Coordinates of N, CA, C and O in Angstrom, one line a residue:
M269 N 0.9 -1.3 0.1 CA -0.3 -0.5 -0.3 C 0.7 1.2 -0.2 O 2.1 1.1 0.8
P270 N 0.6 1.8 -1.0 CA 1.4 3.1 -1.0 C 1.1 4.2 0.4 O 0.3 4.4 1.0
D271 N 2.7 4.8 0.3 CA 2.2 5.5 1.6 C 1.6 6.9 1.2 O 1.2 8.0 0.4
V272 N 0.8 7.2 2.4 CA -0.4 8.7 2.5 C 0.3 9.8 2.2 O -0.1 10.4 1.1
E273 N 1.1 9.4 2.3 CA 2.3 11.1 2.3 C 2.3 11.3 0.3 O 2.8 12.3 0.1
Q274 N 3.2 10.2 0.1 CA 3.3 10.4 -0.7 C 2.3 10.4 -1.7 O 2.6 10.8 -3.2
Q275 N 0.7 10.0 -2.0 CA -0.2 10.2 -2.4 C -0.3 11.7 -2.4 O -1.5 12.6 -2.7
I276 N -0.2 12.2 -1.2 CA -0.7 13.8 -0.9 C 0.3 14.7 -1.3 O 0.1 15.8 -2.6
I277 N 1.4 14.7 -0.9 CA 2.4 15.2 -1.8 C 3.6 14.3 -2.5 O 4.8 14.2 -1.8
P278 N 3.6 14.3 -3.9 CA 4.3 13.1 -4.4 C 5.9 13.0 -4.2 O 6.5 12.5 -4.1
H279 N 6.2 14.4 -4.0 CA 8.1 14.8 -4.1 C 8.0 16.1 -2.8 O 8.1 17.4 -3.3
P280 N 8.1 16.1 -2.0 CA 8.3 16.8 -0.3 C 9.3 17.6 -0.6 O 10.5 16.7 -0.3
Q281 N 8.9 18.9 -0.1 CA 10.1 19.5 0.0 C 10.7 20.5 1.2 O 9.1 20.7 1.7
R282 N 11.2 20.6 1.9 CA 11.4 21.7 3.2 C 12.5 22.6 3.0 O 13.3 22.9 1.8
V283 N 11.3 23.9 2.7 CA 11.9 25.4 2.2 C 12.1 26.3 3.4 O 10.8 26.5 3.9
I284 N 12.9 26.5 4.2 CA 12.7 27.6 4.8 C 14.0 28.9 5.2 O 14.5 28.7 4.2
G285 N 13.7 30.2 5.9 CA 14.1 30.9 5.2 C 14.1 31.7 4.2 O 15.0 32.9 4.1
L286 N 13.2 31.4 3.7 CA 12.4 32.5 2.8 C 12.6 34.1 3.4 O 11.4 34.0 3.8
P287 N 12.8 35.3 2.9 CA 12.7 36.8 3.6 C 11.6 36.9 2.8 O 10.7 37.1 1.6
G288 N 10.8 38.2 3.5 CA 9.5 38.8 2.8 C 8.6 38.2 1.9 O 8.4 37.3 2.4
S289 N 8.8 38.2 0.8 CA 7.6 37.8 -0.1 C 7.3 37.1 -0.7 O 7.3 36.2 -1.3
S290 N 8.8 36.6 -0.9 CA 9.8 35.4 -1.8 C 9.1 33.9 -1.7 O 8.4 33.4 -2.3
A291 N 8.2 34.2 -0.5 CA 7.5 32.9 0.7 C 6.3 32.6 -0.7 O 5.9 31.5 -0.9
A292 N 5.8 34.1 -0.1 CA 4.6 33.7 -1.4 C 5.2 33.0 -2.6 O 4.1 32.7 -3.5
W293 N 5.6 34.2 -3.5 CA 6.2 33.6 -5.0 C 6.2 32.6 -4.7 O 6.4 31.5 -5.8
Y294 N 7.5 31.9 -3.9 CA 7.5 30.1 -3.9 C 6.5 29.4 -4.0 O 6.1 28.3 -4.4
L295 N 5.7 29.3 -2.7 CA 4.4 28.6 -3.0 C 3.3 29.6 -4.3 O 2.7 28.6 -4.7
A296 N 3.0 30.4 -4.7 CA 1.8 30.4 -5.6 C 3.0 29.3 -7.0 O 1.9 29.4 -7.8
T297 N 4.8 29.9 -6.9 CA 5.1 28.4 -8.2 C 5.4 27.7 -7.6 O 4.4 26.6 -9.0
A298 N 5.0 27.0 -7.5 CA 5.2 25.5 -6.6 C 3.7 24.9 -6.6 O 3.4 23.7 -7.0
L299 N 2.1 25.8 -6.6 CA 1.2 25.3 -6.3 C 0.8 25.0 -7.7 O -0.7 25.7 -8.0
A300 N 1.3 25.9 -9.0 CA 0.5 26.4 -9.8 C 0.3 25.9 -10.6 O -1.7 26.2 -10.6
S301 N -0.1 24.5 -10.2 CA -0.9 23.8 -11.3 C -2.0 22.5 -10.2 O -2.2 22.5 -10.6
S302 N -2.0 23.0 -8.8 CA -2.5 22.6 -7.8 C -4.3 23.0 -8.3 O -4.3 24.2 -8.5
H303 N -5.4 22.1 -7.8 CA -6.1 23.2 -7.9 C -7.0 23.4 -6.4 O -7.8 24.7 -6.4
K304 N -7.2 23.2 -5.4 CA -7.1 23.5 -3.8 C -5.9 23.0 -3.2 O -5.6 21.6 -2.8
V305 N -5.7 23.7 -2.6 CA -4.7 24.1 -1.6 C -4.7 25.1 -0.4 O -5.6 25.5 0.1
L306 N -4.4 24.3 0.8 CA -4.8 24.9 2.6 C -3.0 24.9 3.0 O -3.0 24.0 2.5
I307 N -3.9 26.6 3.4 CA -1.9 26.3 3.7 C -1.7 27.1 5.2 O -2.9 28.1 5.8
V308 N -1.6 26.5 6.4 CA -1.2 26.6 7.5 C -0.2 27.5 7.5 O 0.8 27.2 8.5
A309 N -0.7 28.7 8.0 CA 0.9 29.6 9.1 C 0.7 29.3 10.6 O 0.2 29.2 11.2
P310 N 2.3 29.7 11.1 CA 2.0 29.7 12.3 C 1.4 30.5 13.8 O 1.1 30.1 14.5
N311 N 0.9 31.9 12.5 CA 0.2 32.7 13.6 C -0.8 33.2 12.7 O -0.5 33.7 11.4
R312 N -2.0 34.5 13.5 CA -2.3 35.2 12.5 C -2.0 36.3 11.3 O -1.9 36.1 10.3
K313 N -1.1 36.8 12.0 CA -0.2 38.0 11.7 C 0.8 37.5 10.1 O 0.5 38.2 9.3
V314 N 1.6 36.1 10.7 CA 1.6 35.6 9.1 C 1.1 35.3 8.0 O 1.1 35.6 6.7
A315 N -0.5 34.7 8.8 CA -1.0 33.9 7.7 C -1.8 35.7 7.1 O -1.9 35.3 6.0
E316 N -1.8 36.7 7.5 CA -2.9 37.6 7.2 C -1.0 38.5 5.9 O -2.0 38.9 4.7
E317 N -0.4 38.5 6.8 CA 0.9 38.7 5.6 C 1.3 37.9 4.1 O 1.1 38.2 3.1
L318 N 1.0 36.6 4.2 CA 0.8 35.7 3.4 C -0.5 35.9 2.5 O -0.1 36.0 1.0
H319 N -2.0 36.3 2.8 CA -2.4 36.3 2.2 C -2.0 37.4 1.5 O -3.1 37.4 -0.3
D320 N -1.5 38.3 1.5 CA -1.5 39.7 1.2 C -0.9 39.2 -0.3 O -0.7 40.3 -1.4
D321 N 0.2 39.1 0.2 CA 1.5 39.0 -1.1 C 1.0 37.6 -1.6 O 1.2 38.0 -2.7
M322 N -0.1 36.4 -1.5 CA -0.5 35.8 -1.7 C -1.2 36.2 -3.4 O -1.3 36.1 -4.8
Q323 N -2.0 37.0 -3.1 CA -3.1 37.8 -3.6 C -2.2 38.3 -4.8 O -2.5 39.0 -6.4
F324 N -1.0 38.8 -5.3 CA -0.1 39.9 -5.5 C 0.3 39.1 -6.9 O 0.1 38.9 -7.5
F325 N 0.6 37.8 -6.3 CA 1.2 36.5 -7.3 C -0.1 35.6 -8.1 O 0.1 35.2 -9.2
V326 N -1.3 35.4 -7.1 CA -2.2 34.6 -7.8 C -3.1 35.6 -8.1 O -4.2 34.4 -9.3
G327 N -3.6 36.3 -7.6 CA -4.8 36.8 -7.9 C -5.9 37.1 -6.7 O -5.7 35.9 -5.8
P328 N -6.4 37.8 -6.3 CA -7.0 38.6 -5.4 C -8.6 37.4 -5.2 O -8.9 36.6 -3.8
S329 N -8.7 36.6 -6.3 CA -9.8 35.8 -6.5 C -9.6 34.2 -5.9 O -10.5 33.3 -5.9
E330 N -8.7 34.0 -6.0 CA -7.8 32.5 -6.2 C -6.8 32.7 -4.5 O -7.3 31.1 -4.2
V331 N -7.5 33.6 -3.8 CA -6.4 33.0 -2.4 C -7.6 33.9 -1.2 O -8.0 34.7 -1.6
I332 N -7.7 32.5 -0.6 CA -8.9 33.3 0.6 C -8.3 32.7 2.2 O -7.6 32.2 2.8
L333 N -8.4 33.7 2.6 CA -7.8 33.8 4.3 C -8.8 33.7 5.1 O -10.3 34.2 5.5
L334 N -8.9 31.9 5.7 CA -10.1 31.6 7.0 C -9.3 32.5 8.4 O -8.1 31.6 8.7
P335 N -10.3 33.0 8.9 CA -9.2 33.2 10.1 C -10.0 32.6 11.1 O -11.0 32.0 10.8
P336 N -9.6 32.3 12.5 CA -9.4 31.4 13.5 C -10.6 32.3 13.9 O -10.9 33.5 13.5
W337 N -11.1 31.6 15.1 CA -11.9 32.0 15.8 C -11.6 32.8 16.7 O -10.3 32.5 17.0
E338 N -12.1 34.2 17.5 CA -12.0 34.9 18.4 C -11.8 33.9 19.5 O -11.1 35.3 20.2
T339 N -12.9 33.6 19.7 CA -13.6 32.6 21.2 C -13.0 31.4 21.3 O -12.6 30.7 20.1
L340 N -12.8 31.3 22.6 CA -12.3 29.8 23.1 C -14.1 28.9 23.1 O -14.6 30.0 23.3
P341 N -14.1 27.5 22.1 CA -15.6 27.0 22.5 C -15.8 26.8 24.0 O -17.2 27.3 24.2
V342 N -15.3 27.2 25.4 CA -15.9 27.6 26.4 C -16.3 28.9 26.7 O -16.7 28.9 28.0
E343 N -15.7 29.8 26.2 CA -16.7 31.1 26.3 C -17.4 31.3 26.1 O -18.3 30.8 25.2
P344 N -18.4 31.7 27.0 CA -19.9 32.2 27.0 C -19.5 33.4 26.0 O -21.5 33.5 25.5
V345 N -19.5 33.4 25.0 CA -19.1 35.0 24.3 C -19.1 34.4 22.9 O -18.5 33.0 22.3
S346 N -20.0 34.9 22.0 CA -19.9 34.6 20.3 C -18.9 35.1 19.5 O -18.6 36.0 20.1
P347 N -18.4 34.2 18.6 CA -17.5 35.3 17.9 C -18.2 36.8 16.5 O -19.0 36.3 17.3
S348 N -17.4 37.4 16.6 CA -18.2 38.4 16.1 C -18.6 38.1 14.6 O -18.5 36.6 14.0
V349 N -19.8 39.2 14.2 CA -20.7 38.7 12.6 C -20.0 38.7 12.1 O -19.4 37.7 10.6
E350 N -18.4 39.4 11.2 CA -17.8 39.6 10.3 C -16.8 38.8 10.5 O -16.7 37.8 9.3
N351 N -16.1 38.1 11.6 CA -15.5 37.1 12.0 C -16.5 35.8 11.1 O -15.6 35.2 10.8
S352 N -17.2 35.5 11.4 CA -18.2 34.6 10.9 C -18.5 34.1 10.4 O -18.1 33.4 9.4
A353 N -18.6 35.8 9.1 CA -18.7 35.8 7.8 C -17.9 35.6 7.1 O -18.1 35.1 6.1
A354 N -16.4 35.4 7.0 CA -15.1 35.3 7.2 C -15.4 33.9 6.5 O -14.5 33.9 5.6
R355 N -15.4 33.3 7.4 CA -15.0 32.0 7.5 C -15.8 31.3 6.9 O -15.5 30.3 6.0
I356 N -17.4 31.5 6.3 CA -18.4 31.2 5.7 C -18.0 31.2 4.4 O -18.2 30.3 3.7
R357 N -17.7 32.3 4.2 CA -17.2 33.1 2.7 C -16.2 32.3 2.4 O -15.9 31.4 1.0
A358 N -14.7 31.7 3.2 CA -13.7 31.1 3.1 C -14.6 30.0 2.4 O -13.9 28.9 2.0
L359 N -15.1 29.0 3.5 CA -15.1 27.9 3.3 C -16.3 27.5 2.1 O -15.9 26.7 1.4
N360 N -16.9 29.0 2.2 CA -18.0 28.1 0.5 C -17.4 28.3 -0.4 O -17.6 27.5 -1.6
T361 N -16.0 29.5 -0.8 CA -15.4 29.1 -1.6 C -14.4 28.5 -2.1 O -14.5 27.7 -3.3
L362 N -13.6 27.8 -1.1 CA -13.3 26.2 -1.1 C -14.4 25.3 -1.2 O -13.7 24.6 -2.5
S363 N -15.0 25.0 -1.2 CA -16.2 24.3 -1.1 C -16.4 24.0 -2.9 O -16.9 23.3 -4.2
S364 N -17.0 25.4 -3.7 CA -17.5 25.5 -4.5 C -16.4 26.1 -5.8 O -16.7 25.6 -7.0
A365 N -15.4 26.4 -5.5 CA -14.1 26.9 -6.6 C -13.5 26.3 -6.9 O -13.3 25.7 -6.6
P366 N -13.8 26.0 -8.5 CA -12.7 25.0 -8.9 C -11.3 25.2 -8.9 O -10.7 24.4 -8.2
R367 N -10.5 26.5 -8.9 CA -9.2 26.4 -7.7 C -8.9 27.7 -6.5 O -10.1 29.0 -6.6
A368 N -9.0 27.1 -5.4 CA -8.5 28.3 -4.4 C -7.5 27.5 -3.3 O -7.2 26.3 -3.7
T369 N -6.9 28.7 -3.0 CA -5.7 28.6 -2.1 C -6.5 29.5 -0.7 O -6.6 30.4 -0.9
V370 N -6.7 28.4 0.5 CA -7.1 28.9 1.6 C -5.8 29.0 2.5 O -5.0 28.0 3.1
I371 N -5.9 30.2 2.9 CA -4.6 30.3 4.5 C -5.1 30.9 5.6 O -5.9 31.5 5.5
T372 N -5.2 30.2 6.7 CA -5.6 29.8 8.0 C -4.1 30.2 8.9 O -2.8 30.0 8.5
S373 N -4.3 30.3 9.9 CA -2.6 30.1 10.9 C -4.0 28.8 11.9 O -4.7 28.1 12.4
A374 N -2.8 28.6 12.7 CA -2.5 27.6 13.2 C -3.0 28.1 14.8 O -3.7 26.5 16.0
D375 N -3.1 29.3 15.4 CA -3.8 29.5 16.3 C -5.5 29.8 16.6 O -5.8 30.0 15.9

């Protein structure tokens, strides 16, 4: 049985230390033939910067920012309407668009 990682990423590569917008350029070039991609950044600030940079290289219609929840599940406060709408818009685009790059953060 083939390795699952090899099915998802046929030729895995590790690239570190790309300064500024070069990470977005590298991702846009490497993922040009992919249909749908999920990129997980280490935090919200990096995700937003990568989103802005990727829009320049790929186009704004193909790059979506999936913002993290602003609240913890155990908190009695609901997330903001803007945050919920942005998440729904991102998930809808991911499910319906033929090509999409979704950027989110691990936090």
